[in-house]
Coordinates of C-alpha atoms in Angstrom, one line a residue:
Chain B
X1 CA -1.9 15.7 11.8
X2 CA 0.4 13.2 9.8
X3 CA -1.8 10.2 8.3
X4 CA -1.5 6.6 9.7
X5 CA 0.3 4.2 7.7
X6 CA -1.2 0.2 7.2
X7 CA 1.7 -2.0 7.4
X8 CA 1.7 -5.6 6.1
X9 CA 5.1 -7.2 7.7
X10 CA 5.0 -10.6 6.3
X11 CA 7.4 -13.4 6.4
X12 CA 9.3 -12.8 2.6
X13 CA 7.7 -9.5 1.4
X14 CA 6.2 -6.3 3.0
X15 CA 3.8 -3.9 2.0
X16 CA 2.2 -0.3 3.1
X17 CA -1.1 1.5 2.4
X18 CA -2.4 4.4 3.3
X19 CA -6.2 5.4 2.9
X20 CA -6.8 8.1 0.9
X21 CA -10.7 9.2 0.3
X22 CA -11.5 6.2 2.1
X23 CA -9.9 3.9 -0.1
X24 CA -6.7 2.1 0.9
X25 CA -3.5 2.8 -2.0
X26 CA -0.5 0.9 -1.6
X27 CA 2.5 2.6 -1.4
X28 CA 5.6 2.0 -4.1
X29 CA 8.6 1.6 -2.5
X30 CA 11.9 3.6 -4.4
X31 CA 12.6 0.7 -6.7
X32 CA 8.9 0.7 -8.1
X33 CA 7.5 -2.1 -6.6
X34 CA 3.9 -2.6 -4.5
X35 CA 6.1 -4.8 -2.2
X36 CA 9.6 -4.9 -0.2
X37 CA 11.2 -8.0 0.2
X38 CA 11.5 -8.4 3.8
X39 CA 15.4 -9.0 3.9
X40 CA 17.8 -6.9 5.5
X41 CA 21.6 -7.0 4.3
X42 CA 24.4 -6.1 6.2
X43 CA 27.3 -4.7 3.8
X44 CA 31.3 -5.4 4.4
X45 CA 31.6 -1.4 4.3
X46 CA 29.0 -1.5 7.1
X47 CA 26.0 -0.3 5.1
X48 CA 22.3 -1.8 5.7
X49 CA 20.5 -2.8 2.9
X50 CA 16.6 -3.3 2.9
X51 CA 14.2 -4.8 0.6
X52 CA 15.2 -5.6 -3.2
X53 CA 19.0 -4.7 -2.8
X54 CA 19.5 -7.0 0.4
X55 CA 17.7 -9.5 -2.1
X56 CA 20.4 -8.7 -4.7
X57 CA 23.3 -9.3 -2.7
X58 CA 22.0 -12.4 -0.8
X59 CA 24.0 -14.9 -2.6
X60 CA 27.2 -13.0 -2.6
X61 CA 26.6 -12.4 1.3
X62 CA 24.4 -15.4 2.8
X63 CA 26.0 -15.1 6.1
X64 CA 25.2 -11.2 6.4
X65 CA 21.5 -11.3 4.8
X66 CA 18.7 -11.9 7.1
X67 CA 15.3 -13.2 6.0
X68 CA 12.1 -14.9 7.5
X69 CA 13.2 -12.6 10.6
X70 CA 9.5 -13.2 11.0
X71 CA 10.0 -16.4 12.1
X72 CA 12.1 -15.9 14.9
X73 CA 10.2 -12.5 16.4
X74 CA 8.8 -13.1 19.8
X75 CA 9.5 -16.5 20.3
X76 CA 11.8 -18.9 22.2
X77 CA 15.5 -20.1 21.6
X78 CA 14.1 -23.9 21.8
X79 CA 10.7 -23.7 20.3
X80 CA 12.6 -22.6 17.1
X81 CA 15.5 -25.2 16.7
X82 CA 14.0 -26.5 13.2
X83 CA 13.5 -23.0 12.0
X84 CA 17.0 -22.6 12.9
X85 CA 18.8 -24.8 10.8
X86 CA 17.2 -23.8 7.3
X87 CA 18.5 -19.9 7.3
X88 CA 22.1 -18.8 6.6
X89 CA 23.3 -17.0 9.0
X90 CA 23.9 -17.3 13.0
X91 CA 21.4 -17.1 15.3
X92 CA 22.4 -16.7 18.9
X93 CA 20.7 -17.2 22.4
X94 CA 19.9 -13.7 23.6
X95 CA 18.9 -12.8 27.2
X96 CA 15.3 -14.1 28.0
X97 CA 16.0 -17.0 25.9
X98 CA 15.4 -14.7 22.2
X99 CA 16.5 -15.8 19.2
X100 CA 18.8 -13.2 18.2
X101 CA 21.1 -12.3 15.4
X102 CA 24.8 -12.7 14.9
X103 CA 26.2 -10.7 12.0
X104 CA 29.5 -9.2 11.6
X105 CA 30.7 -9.7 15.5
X106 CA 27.5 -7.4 16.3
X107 CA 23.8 -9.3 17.7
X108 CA 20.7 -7.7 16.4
X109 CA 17.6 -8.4 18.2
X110 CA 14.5 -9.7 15.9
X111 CA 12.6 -6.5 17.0
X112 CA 15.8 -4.1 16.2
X113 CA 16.0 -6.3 12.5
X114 CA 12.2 -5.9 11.7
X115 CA 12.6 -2.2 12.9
X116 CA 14.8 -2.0 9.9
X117 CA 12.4 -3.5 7.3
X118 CA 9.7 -1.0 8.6
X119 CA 12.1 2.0 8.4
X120 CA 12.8 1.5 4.9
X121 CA 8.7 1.3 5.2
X122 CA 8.6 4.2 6.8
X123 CA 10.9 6.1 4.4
X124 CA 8.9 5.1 1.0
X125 CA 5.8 6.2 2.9
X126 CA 7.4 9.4 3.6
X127 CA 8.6 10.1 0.7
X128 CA 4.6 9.2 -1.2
X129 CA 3.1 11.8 1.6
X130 CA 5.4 14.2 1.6
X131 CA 5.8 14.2 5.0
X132 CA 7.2 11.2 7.9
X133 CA 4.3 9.1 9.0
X134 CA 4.0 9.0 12.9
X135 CA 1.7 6.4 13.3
X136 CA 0.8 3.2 12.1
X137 CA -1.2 0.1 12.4
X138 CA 0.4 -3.5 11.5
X139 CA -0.6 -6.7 10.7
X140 CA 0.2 -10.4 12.4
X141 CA -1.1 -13.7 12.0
X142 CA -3.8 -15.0 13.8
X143 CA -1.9 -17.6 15.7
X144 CA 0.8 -14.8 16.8
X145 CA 1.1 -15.3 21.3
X146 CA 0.9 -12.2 22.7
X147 CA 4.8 -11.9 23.2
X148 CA 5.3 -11.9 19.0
X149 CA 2.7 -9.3 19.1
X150 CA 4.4 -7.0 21.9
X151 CA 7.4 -7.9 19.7
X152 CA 6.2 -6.7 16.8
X153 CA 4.7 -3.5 18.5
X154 CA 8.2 -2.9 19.6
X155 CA 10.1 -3.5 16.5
X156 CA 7.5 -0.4 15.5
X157 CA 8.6 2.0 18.5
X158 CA 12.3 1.1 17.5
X159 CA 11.6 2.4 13.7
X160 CA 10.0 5.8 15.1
X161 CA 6.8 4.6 14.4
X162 CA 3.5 4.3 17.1
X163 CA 1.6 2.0 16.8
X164 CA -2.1 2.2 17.3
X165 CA -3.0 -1.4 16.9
X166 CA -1.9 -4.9 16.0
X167 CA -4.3 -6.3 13.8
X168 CA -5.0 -9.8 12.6
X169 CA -3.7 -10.7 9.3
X170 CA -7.3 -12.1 7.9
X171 CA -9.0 -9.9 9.6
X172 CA -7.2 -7.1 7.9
X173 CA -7.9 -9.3 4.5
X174 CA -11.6 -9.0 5.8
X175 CA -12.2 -5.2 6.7
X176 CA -10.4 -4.6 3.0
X177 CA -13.6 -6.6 1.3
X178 CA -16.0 -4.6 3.2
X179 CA -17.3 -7.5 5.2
X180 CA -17.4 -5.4 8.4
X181 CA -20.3 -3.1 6.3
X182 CA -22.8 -5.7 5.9
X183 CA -25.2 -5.5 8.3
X184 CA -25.2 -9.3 9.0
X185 CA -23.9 -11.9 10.6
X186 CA -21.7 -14.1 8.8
X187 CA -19.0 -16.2 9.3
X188 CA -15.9 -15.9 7.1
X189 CA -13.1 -18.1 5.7
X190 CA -9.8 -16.5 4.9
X191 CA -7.2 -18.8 3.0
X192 CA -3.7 -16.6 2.9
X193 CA -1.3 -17.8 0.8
X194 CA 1.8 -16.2 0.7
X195 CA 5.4 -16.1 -0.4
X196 CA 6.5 -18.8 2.2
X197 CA 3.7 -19.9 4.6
X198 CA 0.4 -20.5 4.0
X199 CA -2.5 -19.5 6.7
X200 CA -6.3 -20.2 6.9
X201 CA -8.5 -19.0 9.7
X202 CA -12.3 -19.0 10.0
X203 CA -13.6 -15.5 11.5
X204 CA -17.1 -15.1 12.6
X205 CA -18.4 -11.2 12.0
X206 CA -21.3 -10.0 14.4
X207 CA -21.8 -6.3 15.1
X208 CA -19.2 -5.2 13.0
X209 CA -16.4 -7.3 15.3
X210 CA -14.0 -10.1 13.7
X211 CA -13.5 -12.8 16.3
X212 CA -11.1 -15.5 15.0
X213 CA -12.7 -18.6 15.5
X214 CA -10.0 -20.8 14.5
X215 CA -6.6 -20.5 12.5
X216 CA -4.6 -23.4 11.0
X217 CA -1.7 -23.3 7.9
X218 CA 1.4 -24.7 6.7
X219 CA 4.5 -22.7 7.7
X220 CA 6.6 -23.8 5.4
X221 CA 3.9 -23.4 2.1
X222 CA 4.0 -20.7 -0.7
X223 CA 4.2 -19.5 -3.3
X224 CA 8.1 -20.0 -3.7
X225 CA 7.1 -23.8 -3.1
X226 CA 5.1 -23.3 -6.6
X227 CA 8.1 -22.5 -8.5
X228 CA 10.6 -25.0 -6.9
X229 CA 8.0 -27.4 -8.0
X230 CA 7.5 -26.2 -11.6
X231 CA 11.1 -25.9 -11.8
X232 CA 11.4 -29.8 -10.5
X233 CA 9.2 -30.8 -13.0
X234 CA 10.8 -28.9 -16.1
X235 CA 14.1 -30.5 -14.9
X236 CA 12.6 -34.0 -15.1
X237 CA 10.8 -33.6 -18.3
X238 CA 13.7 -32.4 -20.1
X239 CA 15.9 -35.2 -18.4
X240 CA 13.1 -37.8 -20.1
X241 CA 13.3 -36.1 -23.3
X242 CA 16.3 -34.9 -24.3
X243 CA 18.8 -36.7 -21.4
X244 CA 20.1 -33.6 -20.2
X245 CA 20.4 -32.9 -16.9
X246 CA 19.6 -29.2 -15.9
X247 CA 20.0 -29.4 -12.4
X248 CA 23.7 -29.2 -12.4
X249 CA 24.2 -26.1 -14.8
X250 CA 23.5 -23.1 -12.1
X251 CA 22.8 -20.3 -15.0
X252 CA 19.9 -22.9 -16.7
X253 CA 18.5 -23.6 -12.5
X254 CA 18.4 -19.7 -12.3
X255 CA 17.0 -19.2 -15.5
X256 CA 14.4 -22.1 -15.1
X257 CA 13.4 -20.5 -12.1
X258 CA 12.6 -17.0 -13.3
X259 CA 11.0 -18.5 -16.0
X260 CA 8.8 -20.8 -13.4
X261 CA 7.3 -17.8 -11.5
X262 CA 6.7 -15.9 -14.6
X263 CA 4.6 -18.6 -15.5
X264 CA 3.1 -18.9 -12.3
X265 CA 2.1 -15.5 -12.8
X266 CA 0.5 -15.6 -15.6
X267 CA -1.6 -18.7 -14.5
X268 CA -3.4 -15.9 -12.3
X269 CA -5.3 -14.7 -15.0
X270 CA -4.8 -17.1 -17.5
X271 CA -6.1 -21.4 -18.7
X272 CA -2.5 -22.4 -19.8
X273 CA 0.9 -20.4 -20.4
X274 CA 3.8 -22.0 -22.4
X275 CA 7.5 -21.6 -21.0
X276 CA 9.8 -20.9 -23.9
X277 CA 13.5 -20.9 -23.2
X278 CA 16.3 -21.1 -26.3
X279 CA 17.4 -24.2 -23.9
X280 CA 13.8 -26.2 -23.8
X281 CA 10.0 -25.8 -25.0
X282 CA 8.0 -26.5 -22.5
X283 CA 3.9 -26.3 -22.2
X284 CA 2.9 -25.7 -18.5
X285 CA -1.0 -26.4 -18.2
X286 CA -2.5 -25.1 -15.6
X287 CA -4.9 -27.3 -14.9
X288 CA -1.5 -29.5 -13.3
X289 CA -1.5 -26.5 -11.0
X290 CA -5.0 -25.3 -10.4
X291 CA -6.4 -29.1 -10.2
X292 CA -5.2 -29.6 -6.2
X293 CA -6.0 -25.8 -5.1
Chain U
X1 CA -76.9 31.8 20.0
X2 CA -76.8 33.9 17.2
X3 CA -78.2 36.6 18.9
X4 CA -75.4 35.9 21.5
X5 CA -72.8 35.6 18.9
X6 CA -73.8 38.5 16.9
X7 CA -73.9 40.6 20.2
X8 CA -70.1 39.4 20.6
X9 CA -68.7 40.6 17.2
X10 CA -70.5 43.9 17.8
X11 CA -68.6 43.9 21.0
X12 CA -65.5 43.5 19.1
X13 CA -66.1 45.2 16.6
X14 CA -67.0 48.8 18.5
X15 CA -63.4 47.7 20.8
X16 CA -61.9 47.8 17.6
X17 CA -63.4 50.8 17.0
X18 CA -63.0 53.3 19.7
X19 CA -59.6 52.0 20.4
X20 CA -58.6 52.6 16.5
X21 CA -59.5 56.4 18.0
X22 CA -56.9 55.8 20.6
X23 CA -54.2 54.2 18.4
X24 CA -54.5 56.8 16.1
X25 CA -53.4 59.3 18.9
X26 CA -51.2 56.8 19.2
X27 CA -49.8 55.5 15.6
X28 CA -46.9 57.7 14.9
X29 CA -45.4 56.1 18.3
X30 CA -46.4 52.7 17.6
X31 CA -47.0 51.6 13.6
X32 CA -47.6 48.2 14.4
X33 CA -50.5 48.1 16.4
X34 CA -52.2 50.5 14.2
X35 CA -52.2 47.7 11.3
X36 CA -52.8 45.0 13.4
X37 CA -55.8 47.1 14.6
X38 CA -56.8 47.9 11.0
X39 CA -56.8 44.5 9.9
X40 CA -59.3 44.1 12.5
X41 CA -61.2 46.5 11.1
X42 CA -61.1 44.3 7.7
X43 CA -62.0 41.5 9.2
X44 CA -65.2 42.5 11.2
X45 CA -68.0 42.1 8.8
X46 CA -71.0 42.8 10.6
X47 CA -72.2 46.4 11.2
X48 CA -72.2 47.6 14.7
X49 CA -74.6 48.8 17.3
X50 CA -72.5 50.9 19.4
X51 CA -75.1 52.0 22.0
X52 CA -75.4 48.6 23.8
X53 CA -71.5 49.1 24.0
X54 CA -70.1 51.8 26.4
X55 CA -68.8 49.5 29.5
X56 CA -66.2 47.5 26.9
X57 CA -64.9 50.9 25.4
X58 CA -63.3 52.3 28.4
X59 CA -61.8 49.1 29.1
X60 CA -60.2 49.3 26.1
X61 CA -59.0 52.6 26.3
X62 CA -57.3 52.2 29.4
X63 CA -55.6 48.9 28.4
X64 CA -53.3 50.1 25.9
X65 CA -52.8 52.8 28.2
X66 CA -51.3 50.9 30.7
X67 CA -49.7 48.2 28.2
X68 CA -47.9 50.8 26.6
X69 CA -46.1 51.8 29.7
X70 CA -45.2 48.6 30.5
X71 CA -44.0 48.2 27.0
X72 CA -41.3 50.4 27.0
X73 CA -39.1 48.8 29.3
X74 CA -39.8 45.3 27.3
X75 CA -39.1 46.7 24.8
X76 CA -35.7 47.4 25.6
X77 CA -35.5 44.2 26.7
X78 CA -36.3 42.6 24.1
X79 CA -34.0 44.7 22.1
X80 CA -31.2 44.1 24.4
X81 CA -31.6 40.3 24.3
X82 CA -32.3 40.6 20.7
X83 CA -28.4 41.9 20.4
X84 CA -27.5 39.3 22.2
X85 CA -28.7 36.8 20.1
X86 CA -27.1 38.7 16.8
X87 CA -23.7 38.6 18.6
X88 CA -23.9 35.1 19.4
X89 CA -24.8 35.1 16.0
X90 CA -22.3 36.6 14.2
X91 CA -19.7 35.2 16.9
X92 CA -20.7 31.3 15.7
X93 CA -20.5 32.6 12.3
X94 CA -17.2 34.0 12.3
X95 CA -16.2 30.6 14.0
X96 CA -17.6 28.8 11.0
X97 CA -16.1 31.3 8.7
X98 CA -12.9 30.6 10.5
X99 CA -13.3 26.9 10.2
X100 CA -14.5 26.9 6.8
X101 CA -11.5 29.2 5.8
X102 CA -9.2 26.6 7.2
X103 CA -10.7 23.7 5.6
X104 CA -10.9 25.6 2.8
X105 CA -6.8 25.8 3.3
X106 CA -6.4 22.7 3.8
X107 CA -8.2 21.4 1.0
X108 CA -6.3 23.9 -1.4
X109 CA -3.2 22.8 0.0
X110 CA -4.2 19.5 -0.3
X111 CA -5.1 19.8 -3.6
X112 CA -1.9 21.5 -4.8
X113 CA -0.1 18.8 -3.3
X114 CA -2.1 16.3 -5.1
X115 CA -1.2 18.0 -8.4
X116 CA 1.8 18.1 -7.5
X117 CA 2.0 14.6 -6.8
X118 CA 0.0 13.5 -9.7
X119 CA 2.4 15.4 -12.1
X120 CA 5.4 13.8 -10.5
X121 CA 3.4 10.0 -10.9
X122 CA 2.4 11.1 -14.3
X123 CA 6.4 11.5 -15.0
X124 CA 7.5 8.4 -13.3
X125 CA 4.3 6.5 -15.0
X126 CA 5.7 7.8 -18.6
X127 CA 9.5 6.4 -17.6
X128 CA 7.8 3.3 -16.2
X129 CA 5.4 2.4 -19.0
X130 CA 8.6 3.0 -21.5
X131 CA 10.7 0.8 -18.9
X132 CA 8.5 -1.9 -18.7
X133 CA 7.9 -2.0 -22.4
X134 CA 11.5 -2.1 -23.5
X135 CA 12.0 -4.7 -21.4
X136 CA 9.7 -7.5 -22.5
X137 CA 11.8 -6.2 -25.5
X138 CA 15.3 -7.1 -23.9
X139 CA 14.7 -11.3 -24.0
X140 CA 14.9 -10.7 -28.2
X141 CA 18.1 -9.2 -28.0
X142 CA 19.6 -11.9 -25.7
X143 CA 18.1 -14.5 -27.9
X144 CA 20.3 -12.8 -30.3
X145 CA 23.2 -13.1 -28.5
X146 CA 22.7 -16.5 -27.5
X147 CA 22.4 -17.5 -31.7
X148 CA 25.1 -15.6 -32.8
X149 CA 27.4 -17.6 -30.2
X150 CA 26.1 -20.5 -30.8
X151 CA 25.6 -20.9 -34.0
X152 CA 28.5 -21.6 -36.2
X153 CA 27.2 -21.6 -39.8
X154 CA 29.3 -24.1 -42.0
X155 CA 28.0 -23.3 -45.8
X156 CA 28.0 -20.0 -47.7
X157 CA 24.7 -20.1 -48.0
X158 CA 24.1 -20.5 -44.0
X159 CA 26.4 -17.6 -43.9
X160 CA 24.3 -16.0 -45.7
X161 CA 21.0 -16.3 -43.3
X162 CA 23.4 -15.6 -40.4
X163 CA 24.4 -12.6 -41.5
X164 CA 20.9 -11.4 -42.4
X165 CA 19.3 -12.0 -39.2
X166 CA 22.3 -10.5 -37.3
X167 CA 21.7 -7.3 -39.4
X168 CA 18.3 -7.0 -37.4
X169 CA 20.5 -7.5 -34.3
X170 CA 22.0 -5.0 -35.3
X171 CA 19.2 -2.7 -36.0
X172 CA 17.0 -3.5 -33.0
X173 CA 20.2 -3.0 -31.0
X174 CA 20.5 0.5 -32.7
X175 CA 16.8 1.5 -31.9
X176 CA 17.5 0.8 -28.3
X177 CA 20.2 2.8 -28.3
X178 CA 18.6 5.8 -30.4
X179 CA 15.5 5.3 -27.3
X180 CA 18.2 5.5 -24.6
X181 CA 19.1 2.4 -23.5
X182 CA 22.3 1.6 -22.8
X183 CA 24.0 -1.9 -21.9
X184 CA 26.1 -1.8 -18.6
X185 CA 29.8 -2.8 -18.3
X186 CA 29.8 -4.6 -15.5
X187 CA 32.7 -7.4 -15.8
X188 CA 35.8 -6.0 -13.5
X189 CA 33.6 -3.8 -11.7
X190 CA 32.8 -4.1 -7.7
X191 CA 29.6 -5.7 -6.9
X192 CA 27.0 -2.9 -6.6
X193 CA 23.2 -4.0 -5.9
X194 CA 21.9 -1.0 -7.3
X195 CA 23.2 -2.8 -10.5
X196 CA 23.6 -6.2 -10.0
X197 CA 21.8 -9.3 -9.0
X198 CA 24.1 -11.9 -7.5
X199 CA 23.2 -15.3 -8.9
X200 CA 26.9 -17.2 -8.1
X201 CA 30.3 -16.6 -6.8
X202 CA 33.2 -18.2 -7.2
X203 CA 36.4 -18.4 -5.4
X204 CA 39.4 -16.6 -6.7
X205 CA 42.7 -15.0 -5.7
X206 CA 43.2 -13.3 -9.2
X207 CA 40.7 -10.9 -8.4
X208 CA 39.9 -8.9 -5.1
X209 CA 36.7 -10.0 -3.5
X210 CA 33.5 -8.7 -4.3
X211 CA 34.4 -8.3 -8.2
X212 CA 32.4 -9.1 -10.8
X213 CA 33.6 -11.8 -12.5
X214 CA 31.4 -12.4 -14.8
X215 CA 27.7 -11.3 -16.5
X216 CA 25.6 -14.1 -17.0
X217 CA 22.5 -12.0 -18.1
X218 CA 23.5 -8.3 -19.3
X219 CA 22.2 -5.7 -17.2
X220 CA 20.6 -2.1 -19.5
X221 CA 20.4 1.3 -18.1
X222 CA 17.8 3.4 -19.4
X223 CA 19.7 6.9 -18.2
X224 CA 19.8 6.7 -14.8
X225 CA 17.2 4.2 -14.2
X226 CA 18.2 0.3 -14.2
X227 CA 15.8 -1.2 -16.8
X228 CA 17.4 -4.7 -16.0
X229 CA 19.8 -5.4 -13.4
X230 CA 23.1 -7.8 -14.6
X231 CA 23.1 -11.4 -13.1
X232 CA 26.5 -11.3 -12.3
X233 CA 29.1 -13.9 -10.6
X234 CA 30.9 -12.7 -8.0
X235 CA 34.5 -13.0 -6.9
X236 CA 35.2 -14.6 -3.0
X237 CA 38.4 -14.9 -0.8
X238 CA 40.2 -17.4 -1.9
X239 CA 39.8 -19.5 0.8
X240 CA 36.2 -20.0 0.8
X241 CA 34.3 -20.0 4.1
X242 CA 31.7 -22.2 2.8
X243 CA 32.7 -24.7 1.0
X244 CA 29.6 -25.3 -1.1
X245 CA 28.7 -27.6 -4.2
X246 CA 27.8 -24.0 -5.2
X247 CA 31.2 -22.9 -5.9
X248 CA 32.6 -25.9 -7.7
X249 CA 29.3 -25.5 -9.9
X250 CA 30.3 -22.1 -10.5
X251 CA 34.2 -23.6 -12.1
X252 CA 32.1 -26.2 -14.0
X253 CA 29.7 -23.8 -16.2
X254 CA 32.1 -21.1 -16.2

C-alpha cells in the first residue's frame, strides 16, 4: 500500500508532506526547496515548466507563465473580472462560464493547469518514497464554495492522484499543532498569512471536530506586499538622502528587492537587520514592521 | 457437634482408606487418583474407628468401579478435544508467525530503504551544506567585481591599495575554484532556466530571440549543481509584442 501524500496548493507556492512515524516531513522538491512555486510555464519548444524554473523564465515569457491559477479554480467568468486584469496572460470564457486559459493557441482549464503543479508534486514525492503516491489529501481555504472544492478534487484526478479528502486550510494548520488531542473544548483562531493573500478563520474544536465558525482575509495581502513595501521605502530614503532615484534603474529595483525579502527573513527570528548594498546602507528596524502586526 | 464432626472425618478417613485398597489394585492404570488419594491420606489427622464404618466402604468401592468405566470414553474425549484445541493452537500460531514474519519483512525492507535513503540525504546534505556556504561567500566576490570596475585609482599610491586588495580577489577567486566552483558563461548562450533567472529583456534584431544578452549577476556551478543561477537579460523579436516601460528601461541601464 503506497502512502498518502498531504498537499498544500496555495495561491504562489506549494508544498507536500508525508507522515512518517506519525510525524508529518515535508517533501524537497528536485531543486532543494520545502516549497514549489505554484507557476506553470509553457516553453516556445512546447515544454512545461513547473515550480522554480517557470518562476525563472517568467519575465522572458509573461504571456506563457501562469500563476495565482488559484484564483481562477472553480469560479465564474464574471465574478473574476478584477482578478482578471492583474495577470499576464489571456484568460478566456470556457464552457459553463470557467475562467480558462489561453496559451500558445491551446486553452487549459484551471483544473488541467493545477493538475500540472500537483504532478510535479507528485513526482518529487515519488521520487522521496521511492515509489508514485496514489493517494492524497489537499488543502483549500475556508471560504472555498463547493464548486472550487470539486475543482480542486478534480484537478487531483487529472494529475493521477485520488483524493481522499479536501481539507480546510486552518484546520489543516490546527490538526498539525495537535489541537484535535486535547481533550477539550476550545475555540481556535488561525491567522494565515501567505505569499499573496492573507486568511483568518476562527474554528471551534469539540470532540475532536474542527467546525469553521467564521473566515475573513485580504486576497490581495502577503508576504510579497512586505517586500514591495520595504523596497518603496528604501527607494524613498535614498531619494531624501542622496537624490538618486532607484526606481528607474531595473538591476538596483531587482537587487533592492532580493535584498528586501532577505531582510524580511531575517526579521523572523531577529529585533533589527541592516540591509547593506555597495549602492546604499540602509538600517531596517523591525519594529517599523512588527509594530502594525 | 464434635462428636458429629469427629464421626465425619472417621467416615472419610476409613473411605480413604479402603478405597486406597482399591486404587492400589488400581494405580498402575490410573497414577493420578492414587496421589490424589494419598494426599488424603496426609491430610486426615485423626485416627480412625473403622468398625462404626462398613455401610460407606462398599459405596466407595463400587464408585470408582463404575466411574472408571465411564471414564474411558471421557477420556478419549477429552483427549480428542484436547487435540483440537492444540491444532487450533498451533494453526493461530503459525498465522501469527506468518504475520509476524511479514512485518518483520516489511520492517527490514523498510529499514534498508531508510538507510538507503538516509545515505543518499546524508550525500545531498554534505553538497548542500558546502552549497549553501559558498554562497553566502559569492556576494564578496561580486563586491569585488563591482570595486575593481568602479574604481579608477588616480595616484601611485591608490594604485598601490588597488592592486593589493585585488590580489585577495584573486586569491579567494582561486580558493573557489581549487573547491570546485566554477563561474558560468552565459552571455551568447540561449536562455536555459536550469541556469538562468530572467530579470529583463530587451528587444533586438542583432541577436536571435531567447539569447542571453547580458549577465547582470554571474551565475557559479559547483560541478553539476547550480550554486547561483545568472540574472540574465534576455533578447526578444524585434518587434516587441508588449511594448513596456520595461524594455526602454532595459536600453537605458544597459
Amino acid at each position: 500500500m503506497g502512502k498518502v501524500i498531504g498537499i498544500d496548493l496555495g495561491t504562489t507556492n506549494s508544498c507536500v508532506a508525508v507522515l512518517e512515524g506519525g510525524q508529518p516531513i515535508v517533501i524537497a522538491n528536485s531543486e532543494g526547496g520545502r516549497t514549489t512555486p505554484s507557476i506553470v510555464g509553457f516553453a516556445k519548444t512546447g515544454e512545461r515548466l513547473v515550480g522554480q524554473l517557470a518562476k525563472r523564465q517568467a519575465v522572458t515569457n509573461a504571456e506563457n507563465t501562469v500563476f495565482s491559477i488559484k484564483r481562477f479554480i472553480g469560479r465564474r467568468w464574471d465574478d473574476t473580472e478584477a482578478e482578471r486584469t492583474r495577470v499576464s496572460y489571456t484568460c478566456i470564457r470556457g464552457k459553463d462560464d470557467t475562467v480558462d486559459v489561453q496559451i500558445r493557441g491551446r486553452t487549459y482549464t484551471p483544473q488541467e493547469v493545477s493538475a500540472m503543479i500537483l504532478q510535479k508534486l507528485k513526482q518529487d514525492a515519488e521520487n522521496y518514497l521511492g515509489e508514485p503516491p496514489t493517494q492524497a489529501v489537499i488543502t483549500v481555504p475556508a471560504y472555498f464554495t463547493d464548486a472550487q472544492r470539486q475543482a480542486t478534487k478534480d484537478a487531483g484526478t487529472i494529475a493521477g492522484l485520488e483524493v481522499l479528502r479536501i481539507i480546510n486550510e486552518p484546520t489543516a494548520a490546527a490538526l498539525s499543532y495537535g489541537l484535535d488531542k486535547q481533550d477539550q473544548d476550545q475555540t481556535v483562531l488561525v491567522f494565515d498569512l501567505g505569499g499573496g493573500t492573507f486568511d483568518v478563520s476562527v474554528l471551534q474544536l469539540g470532540d475532536g471536530v474542527f467546525e469553521v465558525k467564521a473566515t475573513s482575509g485580504n486576497n490581495h495581502l502577503g508576504g510579497d506586499d512586505f517586500d514591495n513595501a520595504l523596497v518603496r521605502w528604501m527607494i524613498d530614503s535614498f531619494r531624501e538622502s542622496e537624490g538618486i532615484d532607484l526606481s528607474i534603474d531595473k538591476m538596483a529595483l531587482q537587487r533592492l528587492r532580493e535584498a528586501a525579502e532577505k531582510s524580511k527573513i531575517e526579521l523572523s527570528n531577529m529585533l533589527t537587520t541592516s540591509i547593506n548594498l555597495p549602492l546604499s546602507r540602509l538600517t531596517t528596524r523591525a519594529l517599523s514592521i512588527w509594530k502594525w502586526s | 457437634m464434635i462428636e458429629e464432626e469427629n464421626q465425619l472425618k472417621n467416615a472419610q478417613r476409613s473411605e480413604t482408606d479402603t478405597s486406597e485398597d482399591v486404587q492400589q489394585v488400581e494405580s498402575e492404570t490410573m497414577p493420578d487418583e492414587a496421589t490424589v488419594q494419598n494426599s488424603q491420606e496426609v491430610a486426615s489427622e485423626f485416627p480412625t474407628a473403622e468398625s462404626e464404618l462398613e455401610e460407606p466402604v462398599t459405596e466407595v468401592v463400587a464408585e470408582p468401579v463404575e466411574a472408571e468405566a465411564a471414564a474411558q470414553p471421557v477420556e478419549a474425549e477429552a483427549e480428542s478435544l484436547a487435540i483440537a484445541e492444540l491444532t487450533q493452537q498451533i494453526e493461530s500460531l503459525k498465522a501469527q508467525v506468518e504475520e509476524r514474519t511479514g512485518q518483520y519483512m516489511r520492517i527490514a525492507a523498510d529499514f534498508d530503504n531508510f538507510r538507503k535513503r538516509t545515505q543518499k540525504e546524508k550525500e545531498d546534505l554534505e553538497q548542500q551544506v558546502k552549497c549553501s556556504t559558498i554562497v553566502e561567500l559569492l556576494p564578496v566576490v561580486d563586491n569585488f567585481e563591482r570595486a575593481r570596475s568602479q574604481i579608477k585609482p588616480q595616484t601611485d599610491q591608490e594604485m598601490n591599495i588597488h592592486k593589493s586588495y585585488q590580489s585577495v580577489y584573486k586569491q579567494l577567486v582561486d580558493c573557489l575554484k581549487r573547491v570546485g566552483v566554477a563561474p558560468m558563461r552565459s552571455e551568447g548562450k540561449e536562455f536555459d532556466p536550469n541556469l538562468h533567472e530572467a530579470v529583463m529583456r530587451e528587444a533586438t534584431d542583432e541577436q536571435p530571440e531567447g539569447t542571453v544578452i547580458e549577465e547582470l549577476v554571474r551565475g557559479y556551478l559547483l560541478g553539476e549543481r547550480v550554486l547561483r543561477h545568472a540574472m540574465v537579460k534576455v533578447a526578444t523579436a524585434p518587434e516587441p509584442v508588449i511594448t513596456s516601460d520595461e524594455d526602454y528601461q532595459g536600453e537605458s541601464d544597459g
